[in-house]
Amino acid sequence: MLAAAIPLSAAELKVFDWNGQVEESNHGFPHDQPPMENGNWVTPVNYAEGTFHFRIEIRNQPVAQSMKLQFCVWQAKGGYNFELETCSNQIPVTGNAGTVITTSQEIGSMWKKDGNPIEWNRARYRNGIAVKTSSGIPVSDYNGWNWNGEDPKKWYPLDLRYTVVVVSKGGTFSGWENYVGGAVPDPDPDPDPEPEPEPEPTGDIVQNGGFESGMASWIFYTSGSGSAMTASPGDSDSGSSAQVSINSSASNIQLMQSGIHLEPNTAYRLTFASYSNTGNDLRVSLGKHTAPYTNYGLSQAKVNLTSGWQLYTVNFTTSGFVSDVADGRLYFWFADDAKSGDRYYLDNVRLVDSSSEPEPEPEPEPEPEPEPEPEPEPEPEPEPEPEPEPEPEPEPEPEPEPEPEPEPRSTDDIVRNGEFKSGMTSTVNENVLWISFNWPNDVTDATWSIERSTDLENWIAIDSSEILLEPDGDYTHVTASHQMPVDPEGGQYLRVRIIEPTQL
């Protein structure tokens, strides 16, 4: 059952609110049709480039399951109601009563069927949820899936409230208290209110660093399995913190915030409180959010955590750009240190310009008391000069040994040491083939190409938009993902090919 939409202001709309039980008759995809707030999202207010904010509250499930819930939007085109489709990240959640999770995602970063975006300037056909297992498989009897091996009696009825709010481009979310159990702000405030005094600037560049607004402004990504949500209490007197749960180790696990504003060649100070349940460490970096992922002066700084709250400070100076930027990504990196079952906690994340902070003046040193003049000592009698020893004849210098020639690196060495991995994941209507490996940056006389084929004979290079490059010290981590239908005709294959290996 869906609640009525309540427009809060010109910059914020509630667009989905499932508030009740998901039955077997919903086939694992509860939805509203047509959706709420189904107008033009491009003009006069630009919601299409804004951010979705999600809140999930679990009330009851027959047997509490470890599952993933995913919000999707469908739009008709060319006579087919589901031609265009876009979906959020799959949000991990357990079926325990009382579980509440809040998170957010930029609309532009959501998955798109065949790479085609929703046409936000016209009405959509349906908004809905996909109920999936912890491995991302729909718990549904659509398309002959037959619940994909799950017992629907253990999953449904699933009593939950799933609320979605869209905030326009550049807007700030007003908070969940305005939608769940709180008063709704007046959409038509006094047109000439008394201006309130502007708050004193804090100098903090990070948004929602104390996680008091849930996971707003933060994005969690893992190529394995895990989740990020708020937990209480936080560090010291803080009411909440971020909890990152690692269900399985993977090559890419990070909690990030993009849109970081920075000045070139400037000293910054990053501070945050953190700990992990096992004491395993984490690393922190700051670089360009998009390709070519330029490092902005902070790369994989390792932080030695303990199993209790501690405050950490990292000082660095920006580099890699010559004028002010607003495309920085601050990210906490867990992949190199986290193990399955680890839980990390973060709070009070602050990033400030430390270049203008005045250095404390040193205290003046007391003037020393004058020392008494020593009495003159009698001059010693001169000792006789020793006879000079004969100089030894120099030994001939050994001839330098020739430097050994470097052994050529083999293709097998590059691929195996590059942590080559591959696999397939599933979405609502698609399968995704993926390959990941580490490419050593010291290999300059060879390169790679990622290609796809349906018959293992004819190969074509995949589109560059399907490849993600992430510099990591001596290596560049390469991830390629290729989308295909659930039931493709013939096979689908990916391969990595080494090109022009003059020393391999």
CSV table of C-alpha atoms in Angstrom, one decimal, residues 110 180 230 269 357 410 467 469:
chain,number,residue,atom,x,y,z
A,110,MET,CA,22.2,4.5,-11.3
A,180,VAL,CA,8.4,9.6,8.9
A,230,THR,CA,24.2,4.4,10.3
A,269,ARG,CA,44.1,18.4,7.4
A,357,GLU,CA,46.2,28.5,10.4
A,410,SER,CA,55.9,-13.1,-19.1
A,467,ILE,CA,35.8,0.0,-18.1
A,469,LEU,CA,40.4,2.4,-14.0
